[in-house]
CSV table of C-alpha atoms and ligand atoms in Angstrom, one decimal:
chain,number,residue,atom,x,y,z
A,1,MET,CA,0.0,0.0,0.0
A,2,ILE,CA,1.3,3.4,-1.0
A,3,THR,CA,1.9,5.9,1.8
A,4,ARG,CA,0.2,9.3,1.9
A,5,ILE,CA,3.5,11.1,1.2
A,6,GLU,CA,4.0,8.9,-1.9
A,7,GLN,CA,0.5,9.6,-3.0
A,8,PHE,CA,1.1,13.3,-2.6
A,9,LYS,CA,4.3,13.2,-4.6
A,10,LYS,CA,2.5,11.3,-7.4
A,11,LYS,CA,-0.4,13.7,-7.5
A,12,PHE,CA,1.7,16.9,-7.3
A,13,PRO,CA,5.1,16.0,-8.8
A,14,LYS,CA,5.9,19.7,-9.4
A,15,GLU,CA,5.7,20.7,-5.7
A,16,PRO,CA,9.1,21.4,-4.1
A,17,LYS,CA,10.7,18.8,-1.9
A,18,PHE,CA,10.4,20.8,1.3
A,19,ARG,CA,6.6,20.4,1.1
A,20,ILE,CA,7.0,16.9,2.4
A,21,LYS,CA,8.7,18.1,5.6
A,22,GLN,CA,6.0,20.7,6.0
A,23,ILE,CA,3.2,18.1,5.6
A,24,GLN,CA,4.9,15.8,8.1
A,25,GLU,CA,5.2,18.6,10.6
A,26,ALA,CA,1.5,19.4,10.2
A,27,LEU,CA,0.5,15.7,10.5
A,28,PHE,CA,2.3,15.5,13.8
A,29,LYS,CA,1.2,18.9,15.1
A,30,PHE,CA,-2.5,18.4,14.3
A,31,PRO,CA,-3.1,14.7,14.7
A,32,ASP,CA,-6.8,15.1,14.9
A,33,GLY,CA,-6.9,18.0,12.4
A,34,SER,CA,-7.3,17.8,8.6
A,35,TRP,CA,-5.5,18.8,5.4
A,36,GLU,CA,-6.8,22.3,6.1
A,37,ASP,CA,-4.1,22.5,8.8
A,38,ALA,CA,-1.3,22.0,6.3
A,39,THR,CA,-1.5,25.7,5.6
A,40,THR,CA,1.8,25.8,3.6
A,41,LEU,CA,-0.1,24.1,0.8
A,42,SER,CA,-2.3,26.1,-1.6
A,43,LYS,CA,-6.0,26.0,-1.2
A,44,PRO,CA,-6.7,23.9,-4.3
A,45,ILE,CA,-4.1,21.3,-3.3
A,46,ARG,CA,-5.6,21.1,0.2
A,47,GLU,CA,-9.0,20.6,-1.3
A,48,GLU,CA,-7.8,17.9,-3.6
A,49,LEU,CA,-6.0,16.1,-0.8
A,50,THR,CA,-9.1,16.3,1.4
A,51,LYS,CA,-11.0,14.4,-1.2
A,52,SER,CA,-8.4,11.7,-1.9
A,53,ILE,CA,-6.1,11.0,1.0
A,54,PRO,CA,-7.2,10.5,4.6
A,55,TRP,CA,-5.4,12.8,7.1
A,56,MET,CA,-5.5,9.9,9.6
A,57,SER,CA,-5.4,6.3,8.4
A,58,LEU,CA,-7.0,4.9,11.6
A,59,THR,CA,-10.3,5.6,13.3
A,60,LEU,CA,-11.2,4.9,16.9
A,61,GLU,CA,-13.6,2.0,17.2
A,62,SER,CA,-13.5,1.7,21.0
A,63,MET,CA,-11.4,2.5,24.1
A,64,GLN,CA,-10.9,0.7,27.3
A,65,GLU,CA,-9.4,2.3,30.3
A,66,ASP,CA,-7.9,1.1,33.6
A,67,PHE,CA,-6.0,3.1,36.2
A,68,ASP,CA,-2.8,3.8,34.3
A,69,VAL,CA,-3.4,2.1,31.0
A,70,ARG,CA,-5.6,2.7,28.0
A,71,LYS,CA,-6.2,0.3,25.1
A,72,ALA,CA,-7.7,1.5,21.8
A,73,LEU,CA,-9.2,-0.6,19.1
A,74,LEU,CA,-8.5,1.2,15.9
A,75,LYS,CA,-10.1,0.6,12.5
A,76,THR,CA,-8.0,0.6,9.3
A,77,GLN,CA,-9.3,2.0,6.0
A,78,ASP,CA,-10.0,-1.6,4.8
A,79,GLY,CA,-12.1,-2.3,7.9
A,80,GLN,CA,-9.6,-4.3,9.9
A,81,MET,CA,-9.0,-3.8,13.6
A,82,ILE,CA,-5.7,-3.3,15.5
A,83,GLU,CA,-5.0,-2.6,19.1
A,84,THR,CA,-2.6,-0.1,20.6
A,85,VAL,CA,-1.9,0.6,24.2
A,86,LEU,CA,-0.9,3.7,26.2
A,87,MET,CA,0.8,3.0,29.6
A,88,MET,CA,2.0,5.2,32.4
A,89,ASN,CA,5.7,4.5,32.9
A,90,ALA,CA,8.0,4.8,35.9
A,91,LYS,CA,8.8,8.4,35.0
A,92,GLU,CA,5.0,9.2,35.0
A,93,GLN,CA,5.1,9.8,31.3
A,94,TRP,CA,3.5,7.7,28.7
A,95,THR,CA,4.8,4.7,26.9
A,96,VAL,CA,3.0,3.7,23.7
A,97,CYS,CA,2.9,0.0,22.7
A,98,LEU,CA,2.6,-0.2,19.0
A,99,SER,CA,1.3,-2.9,16.7
A,100,SER,CA,3.3,-3.7,13.5
A,101,GLN,CA,1.0,-6.2,11.8
A,102,ILE,CA,-2.7,-7.3,11.8
A,103,GLY,CA,-2.3,-10.6,13.6
A,104,CYS,CA,1.0,-12.5,13.5
A,105,ALA,CA,2.5,-15.5,11.7
A,106,MET,CA,4.9,-16.5,14.4
A,107,ASN,CA,2.3,-18.5,16.3
A,108,CYS,CA,3.9,-18.4,19.7
A,109,ALA,CA,2.1,-20.9,22.0
A,110,PHE,CA,1.5,-18.3,24.8
A,111,CYS,CA,0.4,-15.4,22.7
A,112,ALA,CA,-3.2,-14.4,21.8
A,113,THR,CA,-2.2,-12.5,18.7
A,114,GLY,CA,-0.6,-15.6,17.2
A,115,LYS,CA,-3.9,-17.4,17.3
A,116,MET,CA,-5.3,-15.0,14.8
A,117,GLY,CA,-2.7,-15.9,12.2
A,118,LEU,CA,-1.4,-13.1,10.0
A,119,LYS,CA,-3.9,-10.9,8.2
A,120,ARG,CA,-1.5,-8.4,6.7
A,121,ASN,CA,1.4,-6.0,7.5
A,122,LEU,CA,0.6,-2.6,8.7
A,123,THR,CA,1.6,0.3,6.4
A,124,GLU,CA,4.1,2.9,7.5
A,125,ASP,CA,1.1,5.4,7.9
A,126,GLU,CA,-0.8,2.9,10.1
A,127,ILE,CA,2.2,2.5,12.4
A,128,VAL,CA,3.0,6.2,12.6
A,129,ASP,CA,-0.7,7.0,13.1
A,130,GLN,CA,-0.9,4.9,16.3
A,131,VAL,CA,1.6,7.4,17.8
A,132,ARG,CA,-0.4,10.4,16.3
A,133,PHE,CA,-3.6,8.9,17.7
A,134,TRP,CA,-2.2,8.8,21.2
A,135,GLN,CA,-0.8,12.3,20.8
A,136,SER,CA,-4.3,13.5,20.1
A,137,GLN,CA,-5.6,11.7,23.2
A,138,ILE,CA,-3.2,12.9,25.9
A,139,GLN,CA,-3.3,16.3,27.6
A,140,LEU,CA,-1.1,19.2,26.4
A,141,GLU,CA,1.1,19.0,29.5
A,142,GLU,CA,1.5,15.2,29.2
A,143,ARG,CA,4.2,13.5,27.2
A,144,ILE,CA,4.9,10.3,25.3
A,145,SER,CA,8.4,9.5,26.3
A,146,ASN,CA,8.8,5.9,25.0
A,147,LEU,CA,7.6,3.7,22.2
A,148,VAL,CA,7.8,-0.1,22.3
A,149,PHE,CA,7.0,-2.4,19.3
A,150,MET,CA,5.4,-5.0,21.6
A,151,GLY,CA,1.8,-4.9,20.4
A,152,MET,CA,0.4,-7.1,17.7
A,153,GLY,CA,2.8,-8.6,15.1
A,154,GLU,CA,6.4,-9.3,14.5
A,155,PRO,CA,8.1,-6.0,13.6
A,156,MET,CA,11.0,-7.7,11.8
A,157,ALA,CA,8.6,-9.5,9.5
A,158,ASN,CA,7.4,-6.0,8.4
A,159,TYR,CA,10.9,-4.7,8.2
A,160,ASP,CA,10.5,-2.0,5.5
A,161,SER,CA,7.4,-0.3,6.9
A,162,VAL,CA,8.7,-0.5,10.4
A,163,LYS,CA,11.9,1.1,9.3
A,164,SER,CA,10.3,4.0,7.5
A,165,ALA,CA,7.8,4.5,10.3
A,166,LEU,CA,10.7,4.7,12.8
A,167,ASN,CA,12.5,7.3,10.7
A,168,THR,CA,9.4,9.4,10.3
A,169,ILE,CA,8.7,9.3,14.0
A,170,LEU,CA,12.3,10.2,14.8
A,171,ASP,CA,12.2,13.1,12.4
A,172,ASN,CA,8.9,14.5,13.7
A,173,THR,CA,8.8,14.0,17.4
A,174,ASP,CA,11.2,14.7,20.3
A,175,LEU,CA,11.9,11.0,20.8
A,176,GLY,CA,15.5,9.9,20.4
A,177,PRO,CA,16.4,6.4,19.1
A,178,VAL,CA,17.1,5.0,22.6
A,179,LYS,CA,13.5,5.8,23.7
A,180,ILE,CA,12.2,3.3,21.1
A,181,THR,CA,12.4,-0.4,21.5
A,182,VAL,CA,11.7,-2.9,18.8
A,183,SER,CA,10.9,-6.3,20.1
A,184,THR,CA,11.4,-9.4,18.0
A,185,VAL,CA,11.1,-13.2,18.3
A,186,GLY,CA,14.6,-13.2,16.9
A,187,PHE,CA,13.9,-13.2,13.2
A,188,LEU,CA,17.5,-13.6,12.2
A,189,PRO,CA,17.4,-13.1,8.4
A,190,ARG,CA,16.0,-9.6,8.9
A,191,MET,CA,18.1,-8.9,11.9
A,192,ASP,CA,21.2,-9.6,9.7
A,193,LEU,CA,19.9,-7.1,7.2
A,194,MET,CA,19.5,-4.6,9.9
A,195,LEU,CA,23.2,-4.8,10.9
A,196,ASP,CA,24.3,-3.7,7.5
A,197,ASP,CA,21.5,-1.3,6.7
A,198,PRO,CA,22.6,2.4,6.9
A,199,ASP,CA,18.9,3.5,7.0
A,200,TRP,CA,18.0,1.4,10.0
A,201,PRO,CA,17.9,3.8,13.0
A,202,GLU,CA,19.8,3.0,16.2
A,203,VAL,CA,16.8,2.1,18.2
A,204,ARG,CA,17.0,-0.4,21.0
A,205,ILE,CA,16.4,-4.1,20.2
A,206,ALA,CA,14.7,-6.5,22.6
A,207,ILE,CA,14.7,-10.2,21.8
A,208,SER,CA,12.0,-12.5,23.1
A,209,LEU,CA,14.1,-15.5,24.3
A,210,HIS,CA,11.7,-17.3,26.8
A,211,SER,CA,13.9,-20.4,26.9
A,212,VAL,CA,17.5,-21.4,26.4
A,213,ASP,CA,16.7,-25.0,25.7
A,214,SER,CA,16.3,-25.4,22.0
A,215,ILE,CA,13.6,-28.1,22.1
A,216,ALA,CA,11.6,-26.3,24.8
A,217,ARG,CA,11.9,-23.0,22.9
A,218,LYS,CA,10.7,-24.6,19.6
A,219,LYS,CA,7.6,-25.8,21.4
A,220,LEU,CA,6.9,-22.3,22.7
A,221,MET,CA,8.0,-20.5,19.6
A,222,PRO,CA,7.6,-22.5,16.4
A,223,SER,CA,9.6,-19.9,14.5
A,224,SER,CA,12.7,-21.1,16.4
A,225,THR,CA,15.3,-23.1,14.3
A,226,PRO,CA,17.4,-26.0,15.6
A,227,ASP,CA,20.5,-23.9,15.8
A,228,PHE,CA,18.7,-20.7,16.9
A,229,LEU,CA,20.5,-20.2,20.2
A,230,ASN,CA,23.9,-20.4,18.7
A,231,ASP,CA,23.0,-18.3,15.7
A,232,LEU,CA,21.4,-15.7,18.0
A,233,ARG,CA,24.5,-15.5,20.1
A,234,ASP,CA,26.6,-14.9,16.9
A,235,TRP,CA,24.2,-12.1,15.9
A,236,CYS,CA,24.3,-10.5,19.4
A,237,LEU,CA,28.1,-10.5,19.3
A,238,ARG,CA,28.1,-8.8,15.9
A,239,TYR,CA,25.5,-6.3,17.1
A,240,LEU,CA,27.4,-5.5,20.2
A,241,GLU,CA,30.6,-5.1,18.2
A,242,LYS,CA,28.9,-2.6,16.0
A,243,PHE,CA,26.6,-0.7,18.4
A,244,GLY,CA,27.4,-1.8,21.9
A,245,ASN,CA,28.0,1.0,24.3
A,246,ASN,CA,26.2,2.3,27.4
A,247,ARG,CA,23.3,3.5,25.3
A,248,HIS,CA,23.1,0.4,23.2
A,249,HIS,CA,22.7,-2.8,25.2
A,250,LEU,CA,20.6,-5.7,24.1
A,251,THR,CA,17.6,-6.7,26.1
A,252,PHE,CA,16.3,-10.3,26.4
A,253,GLU,CA,12.7,-10.8,27.4
A,254,TYR,CA,12.0,-13.9,29.3
A,255,LEU,CA,8.4,-14.8,29.8
A,256,LEU,CA,8.0,-17.0,32.9
A,257,ILE,CA,5.5,-19.8,32.6
A,258,LYS,CA,4.6,-22.2,35.4
A,259,GLY,CA,6.3,-25.6,35.0
A,260,ILE,CA,7.6,-24.8,31.5
A,261,ASN,CA,10.7,-22.5,31.9
A,262,ASP,CA,10.7,-21.4,35.5
A,263,SER,CA,12.9,-23.9,37.3
A,264,GLU,CA,16.2,-23.1,39.1
A,265,THR,CA,18.0,-25.0,36.3
A,266,ASP,CA,16.3,-22.8,33.7
A,267,ALA,CA,17.5,-19.7,35.6
A,268,LYS,CA,21.1,-21.0,35.8
A,269,LYS,CA,21.1,-22.0,32.1
A,270,LEU,CA,19.7,-18.5,31.2
A,271,ALA,CA,22.5,-16.8,33.3
A,272,ARG,CA,25.1,-18.9,31.5
A,273,TYR,CA,23.7,-18.0,28.1
A,274,ILE,CA,23.6,-14.3,28.9
A,275,HIS,CA,27.2,-14.4,30.2
A,276,SER,CA,28.3,-16.0,26.9
A,277,ILE,CA,27.0,-12.9,25.1
A,278,GLY,CA,28.2,-10.2,27.5
A,279,HIS,CA,26.5,-6.8,27.7
A,280,ALA,CA,22.8,-7.5,27.9
A,281,LYS,CA,19.8,-7.0,30.2
A,282,VAL,CA,17.1,-9.4,31.0
A,283,ASN,CA,13.5,-8.5,31.5
A,284,ILE,CA,11.4,-11.1,33.3
A,285,ILE,CA,7.7,-11.0,32.5
A,286,ALA,CA,5.2,-13.2,34.2
A,287,TYR,CA,2.9,-14.9,31.8
A,288,ASN,CA,-0.4,-13.1,31.2
A,289,ASP,CA,-3.3,-15.4,30.9
A,290,THR,CA,-4.3,-16.2,27.4
A,291,GLY,CA,-5.9,-19.5,28.3
A,292,MET,CA,-2.9,-21.7,27.3
A,293,PHE,CA,-0.7,-21.9,30.4
A,294,GLU,CA,-0.4,-20.9,34.0
A,295,ALA,CA,1.4,-18.0,35.5
A,296,PRO,CA,4.2,-18.7,38.0
A,297,SER,CA,3.7,-17.9,41.7
A,298,THR,CA,5.2,-14.7,43.0
A,299,ALA,CA,7.7,-16.8,45.0
A,300,THR,CA,8.8,-18.7,41.9
A,301,LEU,CA,9.2,-15.4,40.1
A,302,GLU,CA,11.3,-13.9,42.9
A,303,ARG,CA,13.5,-16.9,43.2
A,304,PHE,CA,14.1,-16.9,39.4
A,305,CYS,CA,15.1,-13.2,39.5
A,306,ASP,CA,17.2,-13.9,42.6
A,307,ILE,CA,19.3,-16.6,40.9
A,308,LEU,CA,19.9,-14.3,37.9
A,309,GLN,CA,20.9,-11.4,40.2
A,310,ARG,CA,23.3,-13.6,42.2
A,311,SER,CA,24.8,-14.6,38.9
A,312,GLU,CA,25.4,-10.9,38.2
A,313,ILE,CA,22.8,-10.6,35.5
A,314,ASP,CA,21.3,-7.2,35.0
A,315,VAL,CA,17.7,-8.3,35.6
A,316,LEU,CA,14.5,-6.3,35.7
A,317,ARG,CA,11.1,-7.7,36.7
A,318,ARG,CA,8.8,-6.0,34.3
A,319,ARG,CA,5.6,-4.9,35.9
A,320,SER,CA,2.6,-5.9,34.0
A,321,LEU,CA,-0.1,-3.4,33.2
A,322,GLY,CA,-3.4,-3.7,31.6
A,323,SER,CA,-4.4,-7.3,32.3
A,324,GLY,CA,-7.7,-5.9,33.7
A,325,ILE,CA,-8.7,-4.8,30.2
A,326,SER,CA,-6.8,-7.6,28.3
A,327,ALA,CA,-4.2,-5.0,27.2
A,328,ALA,CA,-1.2,-6.8,28.7
A,329,CYS,CA,1.7,-8.3,26.7
A,330,GLY,CA,0.4,-11.2,24.5
A,331,GLN,CA,-3.3,-10.4,25.1
A,332,LEU,CA,-3.9,-8.2,22.1
A,333,ALA,CA,-6.2,-10.0,19.6
A,334,ASN,CA,-8.8,-7.4,18.6
A,335,GLN,CA,-11.9,-9.0,20.1
B,401,SAH,N1,6.7,-10.2,18.0
B,401,SAH,C1,7.4,-9.5,18.9
B,401,SAH,C2,6.7,-8.3,19.6
B,401,SAH,C3,5.3,-8.6,20.1
B,401,SAH,S1,5.0,-9.4,21.6
B,401,SAH,C4,8.1,-10.4,19.9
B,401,SAH,O1,7.8,-11.5,20.0
B,401,SAH,O2,9.0,-9.9,20.7
B,401,SAH,C5,5.8,-8.5,22.8
B,401,SAH,C6,6.2,-9.3,24.0
B,401,SAH,O3,5.1,-9.9,24.7
B,401,SAH,C7,7.1,-10.5,23.6
B,401,SAH,O4,8.2,-10.6,24.5
B,401,SAH,C8,6.2,-11.6,23.8
B,401,SAH,O5,6.8,-12.9,23.9
B,401,SAH,C9,5.4,-11.2,25.0
B,401,SAH,N2,4.2,-12.0,25.2
B,401,SAH,C10,3.5,-12.7,24.3
B,401,SAH,N3,2.4,-13.3,24.9
B,401,SAH,C11,2.6,-13.1,26.2
B,401,SAH,C12,1.8,-13.5,27.4
B,401,SAH,N4,0.7,-14.2,27.3
B,401,SAH,N5,2.2,-13.0,28.6
B,401,SAH,C13,3.3,-12.2,28.7
B,401,SAH,N6,4.0,-11.8,27.7
B,401,SAH,C14,3.7,-12.2,26.4
């Protein structure tokens, strides 16, 4: 699908290049406005654009709210639904959780989105417009300080649109690259591409690891390959050689599931794996119920984190928001 900027260029090939920048500025400044707000364009051009290109590619279908989290169901131009989440973070600013696809092809056993299968990739506009949508929802004095690609979909499987969306967001907001995290199942062919791609911005990368036992991981994450853990280690070493510094560490997400990957041995194996990579952080997330497994007890969770800490792993127990409105990690499935 062709983006609104490409459509504009096609319609008005004689307009100077700086118009694009002006349009992008207006799009971000007036997220719930219209082409009439792009006042640097002539009246006839604005009228033509109003007729042919939507100012916002997504419309609000419904909103659910909890204490410090909001989930929006948004409708695309072709009538599909996506979910996006706004969460209060530790700095009392907002983190937006973005979707990159409608559904997902990765089919992870614990994830509700995976059960939908993949409907299609989101366009660059649809990714960018989730950010614009939330900008239009928050108060003037409030601020979106972080973005995470942890909503529906596998961002690396929609590499080109995610990349352009990232660059557009970086160019038109006050967000720096380290305030944005792209989370992936570990889609190595695209991650390889990323390492040599001069246009890929230096955003943070999080890898959903969830198990360091290759057979157990394959059961949880069918996209895993037999040699995944070794290949991932190689990739991480190359990444760290290229980008590794205080601002660019890698993060591993580890979803703790009762009786599946939460034993002391699992914790020790995980610590060994992380040490074999070096500079990396681990986020422990308790499984949010999607009807497939059981969550670990708080005691198990604490013991697991404790073992990692004693092994000098930089571990964070990620607090889970939004389960009251099915907006937590893995629960997005546009019901
Ligand atoms: N496809 C990407 C991003 C989307 S999921 C990825 O896999 O990383 C974002 C995070 O939520 C991932 O770490 C994912 O494994 C996790 N997640 C999925 N289902 C979950 C569940 N039921 N409970 C907790 N986290 C879950």
